Amino acid sequence: MRSKFWVGVALTVAVTATFGAWHTAQASGKQDQAIARQVKRMSLDEKIGQLFISPVPDEQTAIQDEQTYHLGG
């Protein structure tokens, strides 16, 4: 009786782990495709701007710098 219980537990764990890994891979693939589409639409200046994080003294300067230099990080 105990062995059937543990076989059931092991089977449940194996199925859950397999499905979890498959679901994560599917979600990651969709995210990767969405990111690739976004990057394709970006200009070279926008891509370069995403490499930099810049501290700014106030909100207005932050907005201007983001629009001018496409800062990201």
PDB file with one MODEL, atoms N, CA, C and O in Angstrom:
MODEL        1
ATOM      1  N   MET A   1       0.813  -1.187   0.000  1.00  0.00           N
ATOM      2  CA  MET A   1       0.000   0.000   0.000  1.00  0.00           C
ATOM      3  C   MET A   1       0.864   1.261   0.000  1.00  0.00           C
ATOM      4  O   MET A   1       0.587   2.209  -0.735  1.00  0.00           O
ATOM      5  N   ARG A   2       1.909   1.268   0.825  1.00  0.00           N
ATOM      6  CA  ARG A   2       2.779   2.430   0.892  1.00  0.00           C
ATOM      7  C   ARG A   2       3.498   2.661  -0.434  1.00  0.00           C
ATOM      8  O   ARG A   2       3.678   3.804  -0.854  1.00  0.00           O
ATOM      9  N   SER A   3       3.904   1.586  -1.087  1.00  0.00           N
ATOM     10  CA  SER A   3       4.652   1.745  -2.338  1.00  0.00           C
ATOM     11  C   SER A   3       3.772   2.375  -3.417  1.00  0.00           C
ATOM     12  O   SER A   3       4.272   3.157  -4.225  1.00  0.00           O
ATOM     13  N   LYS A   4       2.492   2.059  -3.453  1.00  0.00           N
ATOM     14  CA  LYS A   4       1.592   2.684  -4.420  1.00  0.00           C
ATOM     15  C   LYS A   4       1.477   4.180  -4.150  1.00  0.00           C
ATOM     16  O   LYS A   4       1.428   4.994  -5.072  1.00  0.00           O
ATOM     17  N   PHE A   5       1.436   4.517  -2.876  1.00  0.00           N
ATOM     18  CA  PHE A   5       1.367   5.932  -2.507  1.00  0.00           C
ATOM     19  C   PHE A   5       2.588   6.686  -3.026  1.00  0.00           C
ATOM     20  O   PHE A   5       2.452   7.744  -3.641  1.00  0.00           O
ATOM     21  N   TRP A   6       3.786   6.141  -2.777  1.00  0.00           N
ATOM     22  CA  TRP A   6       5.015   6.817  -3.183  1.00  0.00           C
ATOM     23  C   TRP A   6       5.172   6.832  -4.700  1.00  0.00           C
ATOM     24  O   TRP A   6       5.726   7.781  -5.254  1.00  0.00           O
ATOM     25  N   VAL A   7       4.696   5.805  -5.366  1.00  0.00           N
ATOM     26  CA  VAL A   7       4.717   5.806  -6.829  1.00  0.00           C
ATOM     27  C   VAL A   7       3.821   6.931  -7.335  1.00  0.00           C
ATOM     28  O   VAL A   7       4.187   7.648  -8.267  1.00  0.00           O
ATOM     29  N   GLY A   8       2.658   7.085  -6.730  1.00  0.00           N
ATOM     30  CA  GLY A   8       1.746   8.164  -7.099  1.00  0.00           C
ATOM     31  C   GLY A   8       2.356   9.529  -6.858  1.00  0.00           C
ATOM     32  O   GLY A   8       2.228  10.424  -7.694  1.00  0.00           O
ATOM     33  N   VAL A   9       3.019   9.699  -5.723  1.00  0.00           N
ATOM     34  CA  VAL A   9       3.685  10.967  -5.413  1.00  0.00           C
ATOM     35  C   VAL A   9       4.793  11.253  -6.429  1.00  0.00           C
ATOM     36  O   VAL A   9       4.898  12.367  -6.941  1.00  0.00           O
ATOM     37  N   ALA A  10       5.612  10.247  -6.714  1.00  0.00           N
ATOM     38  CA  ALA A  10       6.704  10.421  -7.675  1.00  0.00           C
ATOM     39  C   ALA A  10       6.177  10.768  -9.063  1.00  0.00           C
ATOM     40  O   ALA A  10       6.735  11.622  -9.751  1.00  0.00           O
ATOM     41  N   LEU A  11       5.115  10.109  -9.464  1.00  0.00           N
ATOM     42  CA  LEU A  11       4.523  10.383 -10.770  1.00  0.00           C
ATOM     43  C   LEU A  11       3.963  11.801 -10.828  1.00  0.00           C
ATOM     44  O   LEU A  11       4.138  12.502 -11.824  1.00  0.00           O
ATOM     45  N   THR A  12       3.298  12.214  -9.772  1.00  0.00           N
ATOM     46  CA  THR A  12       2.752  13.578  -9.710  1.00  0.00           C
ATOM     47  C   THR A  12       3.867  14.622  -9.790  1.00  0.00           C
ATOM     48  O   THR A  12       3.743  15.612 -10.510  1.00  0.00           O
ATOM     49  N   VAL A  13       4.942  14.400  -9.057  1.00  0.00           N
ATOM     50  CA  VAL A  13       6.079  15.331  -9.076  1.00  0.00           C
ATOM     51  C   VAL A  13       6.702  15.377 -10.465  1.00  0.00           C
ATOM     52  O   VAL A  13       7.021  16.457 -10.963  1.00  0.00           O
ATOM     53  N   ALA A  14       6.878  14.236 -11.088  1.00  0.00           N
ATOM     54  CA  ALA A  14       7.495  14.189 -12.411  1.00  0.00           C
ATOM     55  C   ALA A  14       6.637  14.908 -13.450  1.00  0.00           C
ATOM     56  O   ALA A  14       7.158  15.670 -14.264  1.00  0.00           O
ATOM     57  N   VAL A  15       5.349  14.673 -13.426  1.00  0.00           N
ATOM     58  CA  VAL A  15       4.449  15.323 -14.395  1.00  0.00           C
ATOM     59  C   VAL A  15       4.418  16.824 -14.158  1.00  0.00           C
ATOM     60  O   VAL A  15       4.471  17.608 -15.106  1.00  0.00           O
ATOM     61  N   THR A  16       4.332  17.224 -12.900  1.00  0.00           N
ATOM     62  CA  THR A  16       4.296  18.651 -12.570  1.00  0.00           C
ATOM     63  C   THR A  16       5.581  19.347 -13.003  1.00  0.00           C
ATOM     64  O   THR A  16       5.530  20.435 -13.577  1.00  0.00           O
ATOM     65  N   ALA A  17       6.716  18.741 -12.738  1.00  0.00           N
ATOM     66  CA  ALA A  17       7.999  19.336 -13.117  1.00  0.00           C
ATOM     67  C   ALA A  17       8.136  19.426 -14.630  1.00  0.00           C
ATOM     68  O   ALA A  17       8.620  20.432 -15.149  1.00  0.00           O
ATOM     69  N   THR A  18       7.723  18.407 -15.329  1.00  0.00           N
ATOM     70  CA  THR A  18       7.816  18.403 -16.786  1.00  0.00           C
ATOM     71  C   THR A  18       6.926  19.479 -17.388  1.00  0.00           C
ATOM     72  O   THR A  18       7.358  20.228 -18.264  1.00  0.00           O
ATOM     73  N   PHE A  19       5.680  19.560 -16.919  1.00  0.00           N
ATOM     74  CA  PHE A  19       4.770  20.574 -17.435  1.00  0.00           C
ATOM     75  C   PHE A  19       5.269  21.971 -17.103  1.00  0.00           C
ATOM     76  O   PHE A  19       5.189  22.874 -17.936  1.00  0.00           O
ATOM     77  N   GLY A  20       5.790  22.158 -15.878  1.00  0.00           N
ATOM     78  CA  GLY A  20       6.306  23.468 -15.477  1.00  0.00           C
ATOM     79  C   GLY A  20       7.454  23.913 -16.367  1.00  0.00           C
ATOM     80  O   GLY A  20       7.506  25.073 -16.776  1.00  0.00           O
ATOM     81  N   ALA A  21       8.370  23.009 -16.670  1.00  0.00           N
ATOM     82  CA  ALA A  21       9.499  23.350 -17.547  1.00  0.00           C
ATOM     83  C   ALA A  21       9.018  23.660 -18.960  1.00  0.00           C
ATOM     84  O   ALA A  21       9.514  24.592 -19.593  1.00  0.00           O
ATOM     85  N   TRP A  22       8.063  22.890 -19.455  1.00  0.00           N
ATOM     86  CA  TRP A  22       7.534  23.128 -20.798  1.00  0.00           C
ATOM     87  C   TRP A  22       6.829  24.474 -20.862  1.00  0.00           C
ATOM     88  O   TRP A  22       7.028  25.233 -21.810  1.00  0.00           O
ATOM     89  N   HIS A  23       6.006  24.777 -19.860  1.00  0.00           N
ATOM     90  CA  HIS A  23       5.263  26.040 -19.837  1.00  0.00           C
ATOM     91  C   HIS A  23       6.222  27.227 -19.760  1.00  0.00           C
ATOM     92  O   HIS A  23       6.013  28.231 -20.440  1.00  0.00           O
ATOM     93  N   THR A  24       7.262  27.123 -18.945  1.00  0.00           N
ATOM     94  CA  THR A  24       8.251  28.193 -18.825  1.00  0.00           C
ATOM     95  C   THR A  24       8.966  28.413 -20.148  1.00  0.00           C
ATOM     96  O   THR A  24       9.193  29.558 -20.538  1.00  0.00           O
ATOM     97  N   ALA A  25       9.323  27.356 -20.840  1.00  0.00           N
ATOM     98  CA  ALA A  25      10.002  27.481 -22.136  1.00  0.00           C
ATOM     99  C   ALA A  25       9.085  28.140 -23.154  1.00  0.00           C
ATOM    100  O   ALA A  25       9.544  28.961 -23.949  1.00  0.00           O
ATOM    101  N   GLN A  26       7.802  27.801 -23.150  1.00  0.00           N
ATOM    102  CA  GLN A  26       6.853  28.407 -24.079  1.00  0.00           C
ATOM    103  C   GLN A  26       6.718  29.900 -23.811  1.00  0.00           C
ATOM    104  O   GLN A  26       6.738  30.704 -24.743  1.00  0.00           O
ATOM    105  N   ALA A  27       6.581  30.276 -22.540  1.00  0.00           N
ATOM    106  CA  ALA A  27       6.433  31.688 -22.182  1.00  0.00           C
ATOM    107  C   ALA A  27       7.688  32.454 -22.546  1.00  0.00           C
ATOM    108  O   ALA A  27       7.609  33.569 -23.061  1.00  0.00           O
ATOM    109  N   SER A  28       8.841  31.868 -22.283  1.00  0.00           N
ATOM    110  CA  SER A  28      10.106  32.521 -22.593  1.00  0.00           C
ATOM    111  C   SER A  28      10.258  32.728 -24.093  1.00  0.00           C
ATOM    112  O   SER A  28      10.744  33.772 -24.526  1.00  0.00           O
ATOM    113  N   GLY A  29       9.848  31.748 -24.888  1.00  0.00           N
ATOM    114  CA  GLY A  29       9.922  31.877 -26.344  1.00  0.00           C
ATOM    115  C   GLY A  29       9.061  33.016 -26.852  1.00  0.00           C
ATOM    116  O   GLY A  29       9.469  33.746 -27.755  1.00  0.00           O
ATOM    117  N   LYS A  30       7.870  33.179 -26.281  1.00  0.00           N
ATOM    118  CA  LYS A  30       6.984  34.273 -26.680  1.00  0.00           C
ATOM    119  C   LYS A  30       7.580  35.616 -26.290  1.00  0.00           C
ATOM    120  O   LYS A  30       7.509  36.573 -27.062  1.00  0.00           O
ATOM    121  N   GLN A  31       8.166  35.698 -25.100  1.00  0.00           N
ATOM    122  CA  GLN A  31       8.808  36.934 -24.659  1.00  0.00           C
ATOM    123  C   GLN A  31       9.992  37.266 -25.563  1.00  0.00           C
ATOM    124  O   GLN A  31      10.168  38.418 -25.959  1.00  0.00           O
ATOM    125  N   ASP A  32      10.795  36.270 -25.887  1.00  0.00           N
ATOM    126  CA  ASP A  32      11.947  36.489 -26.758  1.00  0.00           C
ATOM    127  C   ASP A  32      11.516  37.032 -28.113  1.00  0.00           C
ATOM    128  O   ASP A  32      12.158  37.929 -28.659  1.00  0.00           O
ATOM    129  N   GLN A  33      10.437  36.495 -28.653  1.00  0.00           N
ATOM    130  CA  GLN A  33       9.941  36.968 -29.949  1.00  0.00           C
ATOM    131  C   GLN A  33       9.448  38.399 -29.852  1.00  0.00           C
ATOM    132  O   GLN A  33       9.698  39.201 -30.752  1.00  0.00           O
ATOM    133  N   ALA A  34       8.755  38.731 -28.780  1.00  0.00           N
ATOM    134  CA  ALA A  34       8.258  40.098 -28.595  1.00  0.00           C
ATOM    135  C   ALA A  34       9.422  41.079 -28.462  1.00  0.00           C
ATOM    136  O   ALA A  34       9.380  42.173 -29.025  1.00  0.00           O
ATOM    137  N   ILE A  35      10.451  40.693 -27.724  1.00  0.00           N
ATOM    138  CA  ILE A  35      11.622  41.547 -27.559  1.00  0.00           C
ATOM    139  C   ILE A  35      12.334  41.725 -28.894  1.00  0.00           C
ATOM    140  O   ILE A  35      12.736  42.838 -29.233  1.00  0.00           O
ATOM    141  N   ALA A  36      12.495  40.657 -29.648  1.00  0.00           N
ATOM    142  CA  ALA A  36      13.163  40.739 -30.954  1.00  0.00           C
ATOM    143  C   ALA A  36      12.404  41.675 -31.893  1.00  0.00           C
ATOM    144  O   ALA A  36      13.026  42.450 -32.621  1.00  0.00           O
ATOM    145  N   ARG A  37      11.071  41.617 -31.889  1.00  0.00           N
ATOM    146  CA  ARG A  37      10.274  42.521 -32.731  1.00  0.00           C
ATOM    147  C   ARG A  37      10.485  43.971 -32.320  1.00  0.00           C
ATOM    148  O   ARG A  37      10.618  44.848 -33.174  1.00  0.00           O
ATOM    149  N   GLN A  38      10.518  44.227 -31.011  1.00  0.00           N
ATOM    150  CA  GLN A  38      10.713  45.594 -30.524  1.00  0.00           C
ATOM    151  C   GLN A  38      12.091  46.125 -30.910  1.00  0.00           C
ATOM    152  O   GLN A  38      12.215  47.273 -31.336  1.00  0.00           O
ATOM    153  N   VAL A  39      13.114  45.306 -30.767  1.00  0.00           N
ATOM    154  CA  VAL A  39      14.475  45.721 -31.095  1.00  0.00           C
ATOM    155  C   VAL A  39      14.605  46.007 -32.595  1.00  0.00           C
ATOM    156  O   VAL A  39      15.314  46.935 -32.984  1.00  0.00           O
ATOM    157  N   LYS A  40      13.935  45.231 -33.430  1.00  0.00           N
ATOM    158  CA  LYS A  40      13.978  45.471 -34.875  1.00  0.00           C
ATOM    159  C   LYS A  40      13.420  46.842 -35.235  1.00  0.00           C
ATOM    160  O   LYS A  40      13.873  47.470 -36.192  1.00  0.00           O
ATOM    161  N   ARG A  41      12.427  47.308 -34.459  1.00  0.00           N
ATOM    162  CA  ARG A  41      11.807  48.604 -34.748  1.00  0.00           C
ATOM    163  C   ARG A  41      12.625  49.783 -34.242  1.00  0.00           C
ATOM    164  O   ARG A  41      12.347  50.927 -34.601  1.00  0.00           O
ATOM    165  N   MET A  42      13.626  49.521 -33.416  1.00  0.00           N
ATOM    166  CA  MET A  42      14.403  50.604 -32.814  1.00  0.00           C
ATOM    167  C   MET A  42      15.473  51.116 -33.768  1.00  0.00           C
ATOM    168  O   MET A  42      16.058  50.353 -34.537  1.00  0.00           O
ATOM    169  N   SER A  43      15.720  52.435 -33.704  1.00  0.00           N
ATOM    170  CA  SER A  43      16.809  53.027 -34.484  1.00  0.00           C
ATOM    171  C   SER A  43      18.136  52.702 -33.791  1.00  0.00           C
ATOM    172  O   SER A  43      18.152  52.243 -32.649  1.00  0.00           O
ATOM    173  N   LEU A  44      19.232  52.943 -34.484  1.00  0.00           N
ATOM    174  CA  LEU A  44      20.553  52.712 -33.890  1.00  0.00           C
ATOM    175  C   LEU A  44      20.737  53.598 -32.661  1.00  0.00           C
ATOM    176  O   LEU A  44      21.274  53.142 -31.652  1.00  0.00           O
ATOM    177  N   ASP A  45      20.299  54.866 -32.727  1.00  0.00           N
ATOM    178  CA  ASP A  45      20.411  55.764 -31.577  1.00  0.00           C
ATOM    179  C   ASP A  45      19.639  55.226 -30.373  1.00  0.00           C
ATOM    180  O   ASP A  45      20.121  55.303 -29.243  1.00  0.00           O
ATOM    181  N   GLU A  46      18.450  54.684 -30.609  1.00  0.00           N
ATOM    182  CA  GLU A  46      17.661  54.122 -29.518  1.00  0.00           C
ATOM    183  C   GLU A  46      18.351  52.905 -28.913  1.00  0.00           C
ATOM    184  O   GLU A  46      18.345  52.731 -27.694  1.00  0.00           O
ATOM    185  N   LYS A  47      18.949  52.058 -29.761  1.00  0.00           N
ATOM    186  CA  LYS A  47      19.644  50.875 -29.256  1.00  0.00           C
ATOM    187  C   LYS A  47      20.849  51.275 -28.409  1.00  0.00           C
ATOM    188  O   LYS A  47      21.089  50.688 -27.354  1.00  0.00           O
ATOM    189  N   ILE A  48      21.601  52.265 -28.864  1.00  0.00           N
ATOM    190  CA  ILE A  48      22.767  52.736 -28.109  1.00  0.00           C
ATOM    191  C   ILE A  48      22.321  53.362 -26.795  1.00  0.00           C
ATOM    192  O   ILE A  48      22.943  53.138 -25.757  1.00  0.00           O
ATOM    193  N   GLY A  49      21.244  54.145 -26.834  1.00  0.00           N
ATOM    194  CA  GLY A  49      20.732  54.785 -25.621  1.00  0.00           C
ATOM    195  C   GLY A  49      20.325  53.790 -24.562  1.00  0.00           C
ATOM    196  O   GLY A  49      20.416  54.092 -23.372  1.00  0.00           O
ATOM    197  N   GLN A  50      19.881  52.612 -24.955  1.00  0.00           N
ATOM    198  CA  GLN A  50      19.463  51.594 -23.994  1.00  0.00           C
ATOM    199  C   GLN A  50      20.641  51.025 -23.200  1.00  0.00           C
ATOM    200  O   GLN A  50      20.441  50.343 -22.195  1.00  0.00           O
ATOM    201  N   LEU A  51      21.847  51.301 -23.642  1.00  0.00           N
ATOM    202  CA  LEU A  51      23.031  50.805 -22.939  1.00  0.00           C
ATOM    203  C   LEU A  51      23.388  51.657 -21.723  1.00  0.00           C
ATOM    204  O   LEU A  51      24.202  51.241 -20.898  1.00  0.00           O
ATOM    205  N   PHE A  52      22.790  52.843 -21.602  1.00  0.00           N
ATOM    206  CA  PHE A  52      23.211  53.795 -20.583  1.00  0.00           C
ATOM    207  C   PHE A  52      22.107  54.090 -19.573  1.00  0.00           C
ATOM    208  O   PHE A  52      20.928  54.184 -19.913  1.00  0.00           O
ATOM    209  N   ILE A  53      22.535  54.233 -18.312  1.00  0.00           N
ATOM    210  CA  ILE A  53      21.667  54.704 -17.231  1.00  0.00           C
ATOM    211  C   ILE A  53      22.304  56.001 -16.758  1.00  0.00           C
ATOM    212  O   ILE A  53      23.492  56.042 -16.440  1.00  0.00           O
ATOM    213  N   SER A  54      21.503  57.060 -16.713  1.00  0.00           N
ATOM    214  CA  SER A  54      22.054  58.360 -16.360  1.00  0.00           C
ATOM    215  C   SER A  54      21.295  58.961 -15.187  1.00  0.00           C
ATOM    216  O   SER A  54      20.070  59.074 -15.236  1.00  0.00           O
ATOM    217  N   PRO A  55      22.007  59.347 -14.131  1.00  0.00           N
ATOM    218  CA  PRO A  55      21.329  60.030 -13.029  1.00  0.00           C
ATOM    219  C   PRO A  55      20.956  61.447 -13.467  1.00  0.00           C
ATOM    220  O   PRO A  55      21.727  62.106 -14.165  1.00  0.00           O
ATOM    221  N   VAL A  56      19.797  61.905 -13.065  1.00  0.00           N
ATOM    222  CA  VAL A  56      19.349  63.249 -13.431  1.00  0.00           C
ATOM    223  C   VAL A  56      18.880  63.981 -12.182  1.00  0.00           C
ATOM    224  O   VAL A  56      18.361  63.364 -11.252  1.00  0.00           O
ATOM    225  N   PRO A  57      19.065  65.308 -12.162  1.00  0.00           N
ATOM    226  CA  PRO A  57      18.736  66.062 -10.949  1.00  0.00           C
ATOM    227  C   PRO A  57      17.237  66.245 -10.695  1.00  0.00           C
ATOM    228  O   PRO A  57      16.823  66.367  -9.542  1.00  0.00           O
ATOM    229  N   ASP A  58      16.423  66.266 -11.742  1.00  0.00           N
ATOM    230  CA  ASP A  58      14.989  66.486 -11.537  1.00  0.00           C
ATOM    231  C   ASP A  58      14.176  65.802 -12.635  1.00  0.00           C
ATOM    232  O   ASP A  58      14.729  65.300 -13.614  1.00  0.00           O
ATOM    233  N   GLU A  59      12.867  65.792 -12.456  1.00  0.00           N
ATOM    234  CA  GLU A  59      11.991  65.070 -13.381  1.00  0.00           C
ATOM    235  C   GLU A  59      11.989  65.674 -14.780  1.00  0.00           C
ATOM    236  O   GLU A  59      11.988  64.940 -15.768  1.00  0.00           O
ATOM    237  N   GLN A  60      11.989  66.994 -14.876  1.00  0.00           N
ATOM    238  CA  GLN A  60      11.961  67.650 -16.190  1.00  0.00           C
ATOM    239  C   GLN A  60      13.225  67.315 -16.985  1.00  0.00           C
ATOM    240  O   GLN A  60      13.150  67.042 -18.183  1.00  0.00           O
ATOM    241  N   THR A  61      14.366  67.334 -16.330  1.00  0.00           N
ATOM    242  CA  THR A  61      15.621  66.974 -17.001  1.00  0.00           C
ATOM    243  C   THR A  61      15.585  65.510 -17.426  1.00  0.00           C
ATOM    244  O   THR A  61      16.064  65.158 -18.504  1.00  0.00           O
ATOM    245  N   ALA A  62      15.015  64.659 -16.574  1.00  0.00           N
ATOM    246  CA  ALA A  62      14.921  63.235 -16.895  1.00  0.00           C
ATOM    247  C   ALA A  62      14.090  63.034 -18.156  1.00  0.00           C
ATOM    248  O   ALA A  62      14.464  62.250 -19.029  1.00  0.00           O
ATOM    249  N   ILE A  63      12.976  63.731 -18.254  1.00  0.00           N
ATOM    250  CA  ILE A  63      12.113  63.592 -19.434  1.00  0.00           C
ATOM    251  C   ILE A  63      12.828  64.076 -20.682  1.00  0.00           C
ATOM    252  O   ILE A  63      12.788  63.410 -21.716  1.00  0.00           O
ATOM    253  N   GLN A  64      13.479  65.218 -20.600  1.00  0.00           N
ATOM    254  CA  GLN A  64      14.213  65.759 -21.762  1.00  0.00           C
ATOM    255  C   GLN A  64      15.346  64.822 -22.186  1.00  0.00           C
ATOM    256  O   GLN A  64      15.508  64.539 -23.373  1.00  0.00           O
ATOM    257  N   ASP A  65      16.126  64.343 -21.217  1.00  0.00           N
ATOM    258  CA  ASP A  65      17.245  63.456 -21.541  1.00  0.00           C
ATOM    259  C   ASP A  65      16.750  62.138 -22.152  1.00  0.00           C
ATOM    260  O   ASP A  65      17.356  61.628 -23.095  1.00  0.00           O
ATOM    261  N   GLU A  66      15.666  61.593 -21.626  1.00  0.00           N
ATOM    262  CA  GLU A  66      15.135  60.339 -22.162  1.00  0.00           C
ATOM    263  C   GLU A  66      14.697  60.524 -23.605  1.00  0.00           C
ATOM    264  O   GLU A  66      14.951  59.665 -24.449  1.00  0.00           O
ATOM    265  N   GLN A  67      14.033  61.653 -23.893  1.00  0.00           N
ATOM    266  CA  GLN A  67      13.564  61.909 -25.255  1.00  0.00           C
ATOM    267  C   GLN A  67      14.711  62.208 -26.213  1.00  0.00           C
ATOM    268  O   GLN A  67      14.670  61.818 -27.379  1.00  0.00           O
ATOM    269  N   THR A  68      15.722  62.893 -25.726  1.00  0.00           N
ATOM    270  CA  THR A  68      16.860  63.261 -26.571  1.00  0.00           C
ATOM    271  C   THR A  68      17.803  62.096 -26.800  1.00  0.00           C
ATOM    272  O   THR A  68      18.210  61.833 -27.932  1.00  0.00           O
ATOM    273  N   TYR A  69      18.153  61.393 -25.724  1.00  0.00           N
ATOM    274  CA  TYR A  69      19.192  60.366 -25.795  1.00  0.00           C
ATOM    275  C   TYR A  69      18.675  58.938 -25.748  1.00  0.00           C
ATOM    276  O   TYR A  69      19.469  58.002 -25.848  1.00  0.00           O
ATOM    277  N   HIS A  70      17.376  58.739 -25.600  1.00  0.00           N
ATOM    278  CA  HIS A  70      16.761  57.404 -25.555  1.00  0.00           C
ATOM    279  C   HIS A  70      17.382  56.534 -24.470  1.00  0.00           C
ATOM    280  O   HIS A  70      17.698  55.365 -24.690  1.00  0.00           O
ATOM    281  N   LEU A  71      17.548  57.133 -23.290  1.00  0.00           N
ATOM    282  CA  LEU A  71      18.209  56.430 -22.185  1.00  0.00           C
ATOM    283  C   LEU A  71      17.349  55.290 -21.695  1.00  0.00           C
ATOM    284  O   LEU A  71      16.123  55.385 -21.639  1.00  0.00           O
ATOM    285  N   GLY A  72      18.009  54.227 -21.348  1.00  0.00           N
ATOM    286  CA  GLY A  72      17.286  53.053 -20.861  1.00  0.00           C
ATOM    287  C   GLY A  72      18.044  52.421 -19.722  1.00  0.00           C
ATOM    288  O   GLY A  72      18.098  52.954 -18.613  1.00  0.00           O
ATOM    289  N   GLY A  73      18.634  51.264 -20.017  1.00  0.00           N
ATOM    290  CA  GLY A  73      19.448  50.627 -19.013  1.00  0.00           C
ATOM    291  C   GLY A  73      19.102  49.262 -18.760  1.00  0.00           C
ATOM    292  O   GLY A  73      19.726  48.611 -17.922  1.00  0.00           O
TER     293      GLY A  73
ENDMDL
END
